[in-house]
Short mmCIF file of C-alpha atoms and ligand atoms in Angstrom, two decimals:
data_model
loop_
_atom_site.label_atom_id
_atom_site.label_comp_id
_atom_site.label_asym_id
_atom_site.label_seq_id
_atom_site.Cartn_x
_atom_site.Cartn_y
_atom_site.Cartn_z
CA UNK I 1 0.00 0.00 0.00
CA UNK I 2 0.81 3.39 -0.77
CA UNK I 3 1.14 6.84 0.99
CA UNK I 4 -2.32 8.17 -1.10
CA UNK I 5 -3.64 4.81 -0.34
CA UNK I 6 -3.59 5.32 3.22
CA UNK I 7 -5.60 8.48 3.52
CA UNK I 8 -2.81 11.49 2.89
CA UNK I 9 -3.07 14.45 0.92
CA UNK I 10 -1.12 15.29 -1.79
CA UNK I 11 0.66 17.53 -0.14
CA UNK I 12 1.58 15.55 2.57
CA UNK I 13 2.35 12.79 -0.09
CA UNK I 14 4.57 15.02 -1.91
CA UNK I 15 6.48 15.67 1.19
CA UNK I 16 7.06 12.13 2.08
CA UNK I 17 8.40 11.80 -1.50
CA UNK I 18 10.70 14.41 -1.11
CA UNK I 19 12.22 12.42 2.14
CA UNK I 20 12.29 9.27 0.32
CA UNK I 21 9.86 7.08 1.37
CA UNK I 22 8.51 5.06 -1.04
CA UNK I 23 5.85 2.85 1.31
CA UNK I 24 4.59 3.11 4.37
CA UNK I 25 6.05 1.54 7.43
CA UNK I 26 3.97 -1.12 9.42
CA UNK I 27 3.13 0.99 12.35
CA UNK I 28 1.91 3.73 9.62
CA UNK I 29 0.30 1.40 7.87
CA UNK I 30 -1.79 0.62 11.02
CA UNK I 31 -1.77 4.10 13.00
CA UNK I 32 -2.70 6.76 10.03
CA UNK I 33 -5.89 5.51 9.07
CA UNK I 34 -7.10 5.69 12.93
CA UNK I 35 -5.39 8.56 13.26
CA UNK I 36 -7.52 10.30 10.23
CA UNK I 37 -10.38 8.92 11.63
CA UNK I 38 -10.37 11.00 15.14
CA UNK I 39 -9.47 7.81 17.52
CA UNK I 40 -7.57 7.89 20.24
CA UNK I 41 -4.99 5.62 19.74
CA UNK I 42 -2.08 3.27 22.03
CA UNK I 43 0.67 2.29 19.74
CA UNK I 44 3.64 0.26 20.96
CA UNK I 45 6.40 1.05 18.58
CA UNK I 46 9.68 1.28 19.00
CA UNK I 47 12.14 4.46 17.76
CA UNK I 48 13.02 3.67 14.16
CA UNK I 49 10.00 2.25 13.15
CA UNK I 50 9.37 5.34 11.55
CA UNK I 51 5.99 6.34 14.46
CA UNK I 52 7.11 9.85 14.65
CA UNK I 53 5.28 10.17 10.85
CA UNK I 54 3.02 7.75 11.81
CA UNK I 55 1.26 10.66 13.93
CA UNK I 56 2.61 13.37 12.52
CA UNK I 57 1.24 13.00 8.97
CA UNK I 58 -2.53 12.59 10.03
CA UNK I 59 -2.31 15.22 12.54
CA UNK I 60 -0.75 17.61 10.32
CA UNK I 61 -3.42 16.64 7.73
CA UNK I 62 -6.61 17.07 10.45
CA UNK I 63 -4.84 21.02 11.24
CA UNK I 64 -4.50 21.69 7.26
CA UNK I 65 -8.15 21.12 6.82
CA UNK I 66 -9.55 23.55 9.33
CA UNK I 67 -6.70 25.86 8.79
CA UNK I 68 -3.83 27.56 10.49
CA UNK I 69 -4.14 28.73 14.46
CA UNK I 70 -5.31 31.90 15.94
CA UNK I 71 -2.98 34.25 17.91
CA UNK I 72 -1.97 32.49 21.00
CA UNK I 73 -3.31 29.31 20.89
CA UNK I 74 -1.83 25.80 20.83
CA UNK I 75 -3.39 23.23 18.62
CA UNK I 76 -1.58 20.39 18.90
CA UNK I 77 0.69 19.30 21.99
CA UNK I 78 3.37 16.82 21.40
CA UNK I 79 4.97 15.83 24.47
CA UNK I 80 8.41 13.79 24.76
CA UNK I 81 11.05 12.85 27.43
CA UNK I 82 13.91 14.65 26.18
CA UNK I 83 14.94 17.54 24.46
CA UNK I 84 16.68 15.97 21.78
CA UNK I 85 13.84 13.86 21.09
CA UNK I 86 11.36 17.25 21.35
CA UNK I 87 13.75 18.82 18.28
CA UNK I 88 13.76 16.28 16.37
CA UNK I 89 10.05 15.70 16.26
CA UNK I 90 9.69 19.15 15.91
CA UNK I 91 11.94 18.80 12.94
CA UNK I 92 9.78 16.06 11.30
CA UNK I 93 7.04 18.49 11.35
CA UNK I 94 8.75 20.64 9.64
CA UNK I 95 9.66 18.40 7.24
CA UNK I 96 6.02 16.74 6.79
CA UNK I 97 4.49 19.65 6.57
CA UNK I 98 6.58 21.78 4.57
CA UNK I 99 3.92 21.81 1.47
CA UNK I 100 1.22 22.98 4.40
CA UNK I 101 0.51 26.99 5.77
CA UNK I 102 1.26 25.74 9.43
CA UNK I 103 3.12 26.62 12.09
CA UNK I 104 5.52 24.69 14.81
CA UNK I 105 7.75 25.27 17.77
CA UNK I 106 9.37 23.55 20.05
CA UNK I 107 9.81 24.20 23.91
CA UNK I 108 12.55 22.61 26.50
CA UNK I 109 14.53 23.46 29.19
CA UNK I 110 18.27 24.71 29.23
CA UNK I 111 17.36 27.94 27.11
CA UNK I 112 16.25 30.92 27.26
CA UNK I 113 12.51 31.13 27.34
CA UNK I 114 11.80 34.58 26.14
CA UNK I 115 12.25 33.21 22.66
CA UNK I 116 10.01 30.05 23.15
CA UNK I 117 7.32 32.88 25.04
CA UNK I 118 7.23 34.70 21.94
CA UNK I 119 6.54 32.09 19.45
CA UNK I 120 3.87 30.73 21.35
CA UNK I 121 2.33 34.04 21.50
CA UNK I 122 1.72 34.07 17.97
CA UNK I 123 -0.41 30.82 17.87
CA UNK I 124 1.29 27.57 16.75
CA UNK I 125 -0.51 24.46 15.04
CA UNK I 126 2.87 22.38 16.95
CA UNK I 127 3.91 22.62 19.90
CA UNK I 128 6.84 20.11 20.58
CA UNK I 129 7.85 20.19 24.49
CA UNK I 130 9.22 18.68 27.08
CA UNK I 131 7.24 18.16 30.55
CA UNK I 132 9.17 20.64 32.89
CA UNK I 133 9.59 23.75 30.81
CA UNK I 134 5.80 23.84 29.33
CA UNK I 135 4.41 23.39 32.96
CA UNK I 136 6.61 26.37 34.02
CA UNK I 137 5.44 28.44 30.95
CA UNK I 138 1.71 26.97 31.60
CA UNK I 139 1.82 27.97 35.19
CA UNK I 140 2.47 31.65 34.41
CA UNK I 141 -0.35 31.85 31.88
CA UNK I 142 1.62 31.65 28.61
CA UNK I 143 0.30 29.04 27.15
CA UNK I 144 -3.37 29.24 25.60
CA UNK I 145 -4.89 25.34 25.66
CA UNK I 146 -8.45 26.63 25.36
CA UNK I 147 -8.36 25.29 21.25
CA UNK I 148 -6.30 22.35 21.93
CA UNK I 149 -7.34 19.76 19.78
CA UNK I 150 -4.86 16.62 19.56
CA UNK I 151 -2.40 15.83 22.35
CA UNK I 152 0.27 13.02 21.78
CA UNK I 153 2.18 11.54 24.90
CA UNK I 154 5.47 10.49 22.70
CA UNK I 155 8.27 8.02 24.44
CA UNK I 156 5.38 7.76 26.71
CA UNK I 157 7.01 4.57 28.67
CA UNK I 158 10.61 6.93 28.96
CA UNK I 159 8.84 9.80 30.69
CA UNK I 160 6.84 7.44 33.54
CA UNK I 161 11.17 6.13 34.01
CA UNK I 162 12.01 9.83 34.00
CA UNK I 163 9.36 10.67 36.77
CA UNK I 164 7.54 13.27 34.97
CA UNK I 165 4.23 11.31 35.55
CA UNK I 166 3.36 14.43 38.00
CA UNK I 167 4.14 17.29 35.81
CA UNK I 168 2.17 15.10 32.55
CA UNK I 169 -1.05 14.68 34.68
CA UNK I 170 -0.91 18.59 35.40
CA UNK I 171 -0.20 19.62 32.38
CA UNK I 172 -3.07 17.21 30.92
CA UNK I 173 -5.01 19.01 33.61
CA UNK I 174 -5.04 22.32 31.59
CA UNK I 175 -6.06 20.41 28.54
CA UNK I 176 -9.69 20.82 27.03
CA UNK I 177 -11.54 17.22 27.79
CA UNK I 178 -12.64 16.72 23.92
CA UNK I 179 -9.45 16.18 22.10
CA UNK I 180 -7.18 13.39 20.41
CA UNK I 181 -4.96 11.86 22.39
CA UNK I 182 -2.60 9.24 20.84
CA UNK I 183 0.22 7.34 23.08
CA UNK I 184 3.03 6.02 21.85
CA UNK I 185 5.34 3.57 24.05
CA UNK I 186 8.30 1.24 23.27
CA UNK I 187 6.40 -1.35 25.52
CA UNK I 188 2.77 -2.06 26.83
CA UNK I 189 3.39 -2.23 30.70
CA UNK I 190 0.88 -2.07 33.03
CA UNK I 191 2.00 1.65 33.61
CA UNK I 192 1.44 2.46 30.79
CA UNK I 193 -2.01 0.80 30.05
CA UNK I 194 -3.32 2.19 33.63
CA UNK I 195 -1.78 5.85 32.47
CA UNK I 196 -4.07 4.65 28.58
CA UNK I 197 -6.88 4.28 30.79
CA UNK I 198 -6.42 7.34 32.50
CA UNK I 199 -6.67 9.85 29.34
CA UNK I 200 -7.56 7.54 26.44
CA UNK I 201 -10.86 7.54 25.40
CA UNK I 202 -11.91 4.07 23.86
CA UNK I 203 -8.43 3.69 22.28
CA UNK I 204 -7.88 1.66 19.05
CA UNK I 205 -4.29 -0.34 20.60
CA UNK I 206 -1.55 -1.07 18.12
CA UNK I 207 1.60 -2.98 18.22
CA UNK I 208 3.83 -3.69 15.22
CA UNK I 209 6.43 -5.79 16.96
CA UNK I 210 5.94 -8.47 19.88
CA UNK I 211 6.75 -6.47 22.78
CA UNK I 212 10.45 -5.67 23.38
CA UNK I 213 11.27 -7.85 20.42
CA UNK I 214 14.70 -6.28 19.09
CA UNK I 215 15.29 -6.16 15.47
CA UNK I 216 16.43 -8.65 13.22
CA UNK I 217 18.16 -6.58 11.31
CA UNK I 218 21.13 -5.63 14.27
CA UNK I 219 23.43 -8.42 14.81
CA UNK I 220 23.74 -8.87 18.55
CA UNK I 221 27.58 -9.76 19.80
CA UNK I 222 28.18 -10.16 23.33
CA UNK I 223 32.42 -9.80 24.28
CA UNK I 224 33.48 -11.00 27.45
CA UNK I 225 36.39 -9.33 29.11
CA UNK I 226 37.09 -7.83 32.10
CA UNK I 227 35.87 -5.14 33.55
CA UNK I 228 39.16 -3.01 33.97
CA UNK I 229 40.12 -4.13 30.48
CA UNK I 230 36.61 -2.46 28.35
CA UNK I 231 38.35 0.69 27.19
CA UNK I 232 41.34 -1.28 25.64
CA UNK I 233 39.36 -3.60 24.13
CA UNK I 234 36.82 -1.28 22.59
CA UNK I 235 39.92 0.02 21.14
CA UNK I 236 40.90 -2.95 19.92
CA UNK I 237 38.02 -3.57 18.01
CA UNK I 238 37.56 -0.44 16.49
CA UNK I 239 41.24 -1.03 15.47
CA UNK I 240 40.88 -4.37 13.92
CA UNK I 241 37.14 -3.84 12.54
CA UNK I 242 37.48 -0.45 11.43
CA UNK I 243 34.38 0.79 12.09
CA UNK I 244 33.46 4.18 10.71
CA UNK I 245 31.42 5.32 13.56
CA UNK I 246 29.99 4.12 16.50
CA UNK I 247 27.34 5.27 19.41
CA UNK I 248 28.67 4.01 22.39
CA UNK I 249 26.46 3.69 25.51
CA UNK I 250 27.62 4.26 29.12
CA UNK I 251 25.31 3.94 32.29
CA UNK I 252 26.85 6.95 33.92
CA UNK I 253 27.88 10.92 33.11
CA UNK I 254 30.74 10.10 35.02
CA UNK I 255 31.67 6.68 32.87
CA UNK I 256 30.52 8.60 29.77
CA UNK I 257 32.96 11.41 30.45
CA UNK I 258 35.86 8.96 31.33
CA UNK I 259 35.59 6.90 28.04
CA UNK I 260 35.75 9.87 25.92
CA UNK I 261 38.95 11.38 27.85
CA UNK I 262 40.36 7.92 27.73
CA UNK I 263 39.40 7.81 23.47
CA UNK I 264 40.71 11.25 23.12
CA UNK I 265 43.85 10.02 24.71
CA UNK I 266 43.87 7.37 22.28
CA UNK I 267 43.43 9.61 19.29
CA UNK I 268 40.17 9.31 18.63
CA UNK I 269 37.62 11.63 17.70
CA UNK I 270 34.71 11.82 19.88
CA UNK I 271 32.58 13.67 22.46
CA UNK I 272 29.82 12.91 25.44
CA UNK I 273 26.31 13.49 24.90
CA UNK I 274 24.36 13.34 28.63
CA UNK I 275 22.14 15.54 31.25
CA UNK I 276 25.29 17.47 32.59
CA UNK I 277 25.84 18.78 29.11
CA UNK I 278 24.48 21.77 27.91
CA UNK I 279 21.84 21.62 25.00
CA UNK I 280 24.53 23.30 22.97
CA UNK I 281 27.28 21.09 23.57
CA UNK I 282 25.07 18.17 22.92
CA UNK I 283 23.65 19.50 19.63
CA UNK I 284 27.28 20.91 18.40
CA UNK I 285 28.89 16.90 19.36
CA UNK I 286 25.01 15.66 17.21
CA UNK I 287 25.66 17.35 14.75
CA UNK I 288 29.59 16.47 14.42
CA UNK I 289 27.77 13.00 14.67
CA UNK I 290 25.78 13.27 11.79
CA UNK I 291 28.20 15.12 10.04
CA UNK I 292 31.04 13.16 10.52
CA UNK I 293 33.38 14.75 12.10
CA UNK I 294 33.45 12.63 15.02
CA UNK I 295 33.93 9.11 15.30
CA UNK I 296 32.54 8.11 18.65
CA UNK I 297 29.63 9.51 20.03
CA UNK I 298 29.27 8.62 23.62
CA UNK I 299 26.04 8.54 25.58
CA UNK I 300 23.96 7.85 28.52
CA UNK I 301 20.67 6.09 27.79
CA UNK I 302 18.51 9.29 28.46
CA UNK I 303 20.64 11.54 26.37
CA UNK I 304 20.82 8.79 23.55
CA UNK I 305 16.61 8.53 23.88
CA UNK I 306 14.99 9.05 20.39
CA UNK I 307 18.38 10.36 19.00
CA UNK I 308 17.53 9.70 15.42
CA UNK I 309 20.83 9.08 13.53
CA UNK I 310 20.98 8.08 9.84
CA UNK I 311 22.93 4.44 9.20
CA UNK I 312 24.12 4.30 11.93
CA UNK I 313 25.97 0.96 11.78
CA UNK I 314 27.53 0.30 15.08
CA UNK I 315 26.21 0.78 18.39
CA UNK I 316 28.86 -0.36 21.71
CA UNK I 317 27.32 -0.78 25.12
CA UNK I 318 29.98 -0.64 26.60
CA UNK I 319 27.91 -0.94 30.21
CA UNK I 320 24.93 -2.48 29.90
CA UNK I 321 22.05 -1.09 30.91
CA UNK I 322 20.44 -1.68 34.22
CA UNK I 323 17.13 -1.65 32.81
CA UNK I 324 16.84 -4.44 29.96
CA UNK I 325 14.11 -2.41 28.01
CA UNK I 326 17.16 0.33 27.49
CA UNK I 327 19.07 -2.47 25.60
CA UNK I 328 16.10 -2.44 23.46
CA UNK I 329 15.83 1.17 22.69
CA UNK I 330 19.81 1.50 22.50
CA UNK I 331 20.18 -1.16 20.09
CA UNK I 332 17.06 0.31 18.10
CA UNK I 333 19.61 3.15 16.98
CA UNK I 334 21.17 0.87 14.21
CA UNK I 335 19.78 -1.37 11.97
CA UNK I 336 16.78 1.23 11.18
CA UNK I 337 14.91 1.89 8.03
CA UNK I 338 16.24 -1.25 6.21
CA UNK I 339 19.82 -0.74 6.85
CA UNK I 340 21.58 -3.70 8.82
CA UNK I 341 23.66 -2.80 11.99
CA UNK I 342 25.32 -4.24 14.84
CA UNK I 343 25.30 -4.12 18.81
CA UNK I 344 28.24 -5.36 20.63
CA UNK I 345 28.03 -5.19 24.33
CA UNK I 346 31.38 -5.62 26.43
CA UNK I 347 30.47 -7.80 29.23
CA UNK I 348 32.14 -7.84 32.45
CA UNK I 349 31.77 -10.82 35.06
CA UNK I 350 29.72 -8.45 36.73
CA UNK I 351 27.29 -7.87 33.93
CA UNK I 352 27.01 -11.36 33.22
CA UNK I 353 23.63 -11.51 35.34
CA UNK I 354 22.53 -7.59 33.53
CA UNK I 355 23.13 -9.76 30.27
CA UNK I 356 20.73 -12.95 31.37
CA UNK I 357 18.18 -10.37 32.07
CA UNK I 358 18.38 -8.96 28.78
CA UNK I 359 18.25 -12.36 27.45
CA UNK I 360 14.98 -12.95 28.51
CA UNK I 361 13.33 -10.14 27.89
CA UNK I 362 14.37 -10.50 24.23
CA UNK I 363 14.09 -14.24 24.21
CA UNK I 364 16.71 -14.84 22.29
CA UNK I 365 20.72 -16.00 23.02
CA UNK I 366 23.18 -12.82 22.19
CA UNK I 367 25.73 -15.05 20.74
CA UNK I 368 29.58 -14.44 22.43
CA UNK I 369 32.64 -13.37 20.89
CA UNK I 370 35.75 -13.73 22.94
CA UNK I 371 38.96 -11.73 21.38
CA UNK I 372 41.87 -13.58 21.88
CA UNK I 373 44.11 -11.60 24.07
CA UNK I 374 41.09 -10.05 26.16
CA UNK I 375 39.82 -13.43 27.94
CA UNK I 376 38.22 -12.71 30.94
CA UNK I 377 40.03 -13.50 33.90
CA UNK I 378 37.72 -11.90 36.98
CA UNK I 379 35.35 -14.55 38.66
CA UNK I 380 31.89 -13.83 38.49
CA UNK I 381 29.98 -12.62 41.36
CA UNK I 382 28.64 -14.23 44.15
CA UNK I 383 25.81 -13.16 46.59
CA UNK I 384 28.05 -12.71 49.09
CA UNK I 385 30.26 -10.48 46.72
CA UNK I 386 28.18 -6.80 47.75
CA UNK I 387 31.45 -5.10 46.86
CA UNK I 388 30.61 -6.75 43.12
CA UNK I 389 27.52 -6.05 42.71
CA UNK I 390 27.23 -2.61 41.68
CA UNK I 391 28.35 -3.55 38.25
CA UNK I 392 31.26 -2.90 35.84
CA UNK I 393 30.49 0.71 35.38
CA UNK I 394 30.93 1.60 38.09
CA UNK I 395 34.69 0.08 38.36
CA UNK I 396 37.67 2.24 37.06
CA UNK I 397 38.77 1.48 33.42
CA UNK I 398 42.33 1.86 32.15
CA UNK I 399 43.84 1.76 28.81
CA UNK I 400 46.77 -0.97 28.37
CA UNK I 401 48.52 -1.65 25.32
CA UNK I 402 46.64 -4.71 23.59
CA UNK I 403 47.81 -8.19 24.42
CA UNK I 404 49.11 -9.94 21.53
CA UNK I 405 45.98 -10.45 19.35
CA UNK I 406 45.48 -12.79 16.40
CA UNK I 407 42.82 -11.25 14.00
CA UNK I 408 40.88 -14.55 14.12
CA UNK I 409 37.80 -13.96 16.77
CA UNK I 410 36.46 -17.42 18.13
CA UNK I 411 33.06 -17.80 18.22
CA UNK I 412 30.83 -19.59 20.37
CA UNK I 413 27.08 -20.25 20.88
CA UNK I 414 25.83 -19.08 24.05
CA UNK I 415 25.11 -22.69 24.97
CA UNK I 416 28.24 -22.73 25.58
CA UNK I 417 29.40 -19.54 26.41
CA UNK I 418 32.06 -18.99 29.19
CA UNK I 419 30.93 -15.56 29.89
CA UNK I 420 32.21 -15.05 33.02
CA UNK I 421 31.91 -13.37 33.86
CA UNK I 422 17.71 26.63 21.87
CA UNK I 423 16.67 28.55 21.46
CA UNK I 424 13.90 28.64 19.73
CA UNK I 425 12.68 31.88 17.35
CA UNK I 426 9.77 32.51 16.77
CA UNK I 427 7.00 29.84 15.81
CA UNK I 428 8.59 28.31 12.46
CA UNK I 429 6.65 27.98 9.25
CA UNK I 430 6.43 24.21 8.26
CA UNK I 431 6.13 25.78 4.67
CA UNK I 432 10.01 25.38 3.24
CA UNK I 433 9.19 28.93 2.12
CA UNK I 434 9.13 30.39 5.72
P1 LIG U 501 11.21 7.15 13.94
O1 LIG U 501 10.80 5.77 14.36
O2 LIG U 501 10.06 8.09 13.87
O3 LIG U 501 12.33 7.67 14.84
O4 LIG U 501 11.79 7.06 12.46
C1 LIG U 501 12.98 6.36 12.17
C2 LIG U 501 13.56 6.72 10.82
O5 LIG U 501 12.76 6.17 9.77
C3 LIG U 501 13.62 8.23 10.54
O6 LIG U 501 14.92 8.47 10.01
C4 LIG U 501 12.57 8.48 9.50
O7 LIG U 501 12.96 9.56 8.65
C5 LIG U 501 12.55 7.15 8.76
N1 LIG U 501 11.24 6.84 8.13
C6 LIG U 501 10.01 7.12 8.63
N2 LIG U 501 9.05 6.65 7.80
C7 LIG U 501 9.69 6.04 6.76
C8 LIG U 501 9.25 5.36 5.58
N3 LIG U 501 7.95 5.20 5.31
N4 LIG U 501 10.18 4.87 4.75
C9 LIG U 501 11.51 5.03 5.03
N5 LIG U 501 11.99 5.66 6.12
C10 LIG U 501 11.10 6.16 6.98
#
């Protein structure tokens, strides 16, 4: 089926066109008819499934029809976790819509607001923002709800784990009772069904993958090694691989900040991306990202949220998450769109258990690799180990030359695995002529 097929206009056809696309994805196959047809709607998809046009596209259609907003009033609220995820939704809209008279801005923290005050004064058909910067602008009567008509909770699962349940339901508060509401979620929990049946209204539920299913198109490669021993082998493999670029995960700021001293050290290219950064410094290392220029990008799981990156081919945890579910959405930033990718996660003896867990919420074996020269040598923990428990991360890293390496990796099953162990200006016309 087609993009016309499904409902679009030809403007929002052409604009699709422009991107690329050639068919719909599955969850836009399923979500854009409801969508168009004024349902409220819970879909469980997964960043890189392509759900940001899933909703944008029919809402942007449903504002085009009626026309564009009055002074001061909000049409549509889009809410999301982060900022980087809030920009670059706010950036599909642009994109979708830039064939369309409508307007868009986006609101976070970190910036100034006077900027972000001032577009919403003149009336946007978008409003992209993140919980705790609209409640603040909300509270002092800057933001006009009174013709809200759609509101989409986006990366709904990440903000419940980022505790901004509070500021949602007060912001939902505010809203007019007839509207849209669509929900998207990486998972169905029961948090997230109980928060459905909170401010859905008979909601039409959609799922395009089993839940937390990862994709088959990212190889999954699990290293053991120790824990002091992650930074030289990381190096190692980028060395003997020669990967172009790489996302690499840490569970920490601290860790995340270490690595990239410890790669800079080494000669390589990279930066941090995480909460103590500023939303500069995060979009300037982004865009070095995207661009290029750097080699390594290295993240925490809530700055990495929703980052939407282009091929990327490689993604490193090199901690794994304490959460499973964030091995899901990490590993969701490669292999996206049709483009294969891979996910290697260094695994200490201390992560061994963090990787079991991970095991069974995918349901499926992560096969091991063990690079000659890096076999693990620390015991795995026992319960009586507290000291251990805490995890790899947490331990200090230090480079050391590689041992003697051959280039030949052994493989094994995991049957038998021995893993031991901005500001924004005013309210931007989607148009491309604004
Ligand atoms: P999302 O899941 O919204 O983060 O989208 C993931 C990526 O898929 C983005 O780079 C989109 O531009 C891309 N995308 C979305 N829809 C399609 C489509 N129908 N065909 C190809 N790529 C798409």
């Amino acid at each position: 089926m087609n993009f016309e097929a499904l409902g679009l206009s030809p403007d929002l056809v052409k604009a699709v066109i422009d991107r690329g696309y050639t068919q719909p994805t599955p969850i836009q196959l399923k979500a854009v008819p409801l969508v168009l047809d004024g349902r409220d709607v819970l879909a469980a998809a997964q960043t890189g499934t392509g759900k940001t046009a899933a909703f944008v596209l029919p809402i942007l259609q449903r504002l085009a029809f009626v026309g564009a907003a009055r002074r001061g009033q909000v049409r549509t609220l889009v809410l999301t976790p982060t900022r980087e995820l809030a920009s670059q939704v706010h950036e599909s809209v642009m994109d979708y819509g830039s064939h369309l008279d409508l307007y868009s801005t986006v609101v976070f923290g970190g910036v100034k607001a006077e900027p972000q005050i001032a577009a919403l004064k003149q009336g946007v058909d978008t409003l992209v923002a993140t919980p705790g910067r609209l409640l603040d602008l909300a509270q002092q009567g800057l933001v006009d709800f009174s013709a809200l008509e759609v509101l989409v909770l986006d990366e709904a699962d990440r903000m419940l784990d980022m505790g901004f349940i509070h500021d949602i339901e007060r912001i939902i508060s505010l809203l007019p009772e007839n509207r849209q509401t669509l929900m998207f979620s990486a998972t169905f929990s029961t948090e997230i069904r109980s928060l459905a049946s909170q401010y859905l209204v008979d909601p039409a539920c959609v799922e395009v993958t089993p839940a937390n299913s990862t994709t088959a198109l990212v190889e999954q490669i699990a290293y053991p090694v120790d824990g002091d021993r992650k930074t030289e082998l990381l190096i190692h493999l980028l060395g003997e691989e020669q990967w172009s670029q790489a996302l690499v995960f840490c569970r920490t700021k601290h860790g995340a900040n270490r690595l990239t001293q410890e790669l800079l050290n080494a000669g390589f290219t990279t930066a941090p991306i995480h909460g103590n950064k500023s939303q500069n410094a995060r979009q300037r290392a982004l865009d070095a990202f995207k661009g290029g220029d750097l080699q390594l990008l290295i993240a925490t799981d809530i700055a990495a949220r929703g980052l939407d990156i282009d091929q990327l081919p490689e993604v490193v945890n090199f901690d794994l998450p304490s959460v499973p579910e964030d091995y899901v959405h990490r590993i969701g930033r490669t292999g996206r769109a049709g483009a294969t990718g891979r996910s290697h996660s260094l695994v200490s003896a201390n992560d061994a258990p963090l990787l079991q867990g991970i095991e069974h919420l995918i349901q499926q074996d992560i096969p091991r690799v063990h690079v000659p020269g890096f076999e693990p040598t620390d015991r795995p923990p026992s319960p009586d180990d507290t000291e251990l428990k805490s995890g790899a991360g947490d331990l200090p890293s230090k480079i050391r030359r590689p041992r003697p390496a051959s280039r030949q990796r052994k493989r094994s099953g995991n049957g038998s695995s021995q893993a031991r162990g901005n500001d924004v200006d005013s309210p931007k016309k989607t148009s491309s002529a604004a």
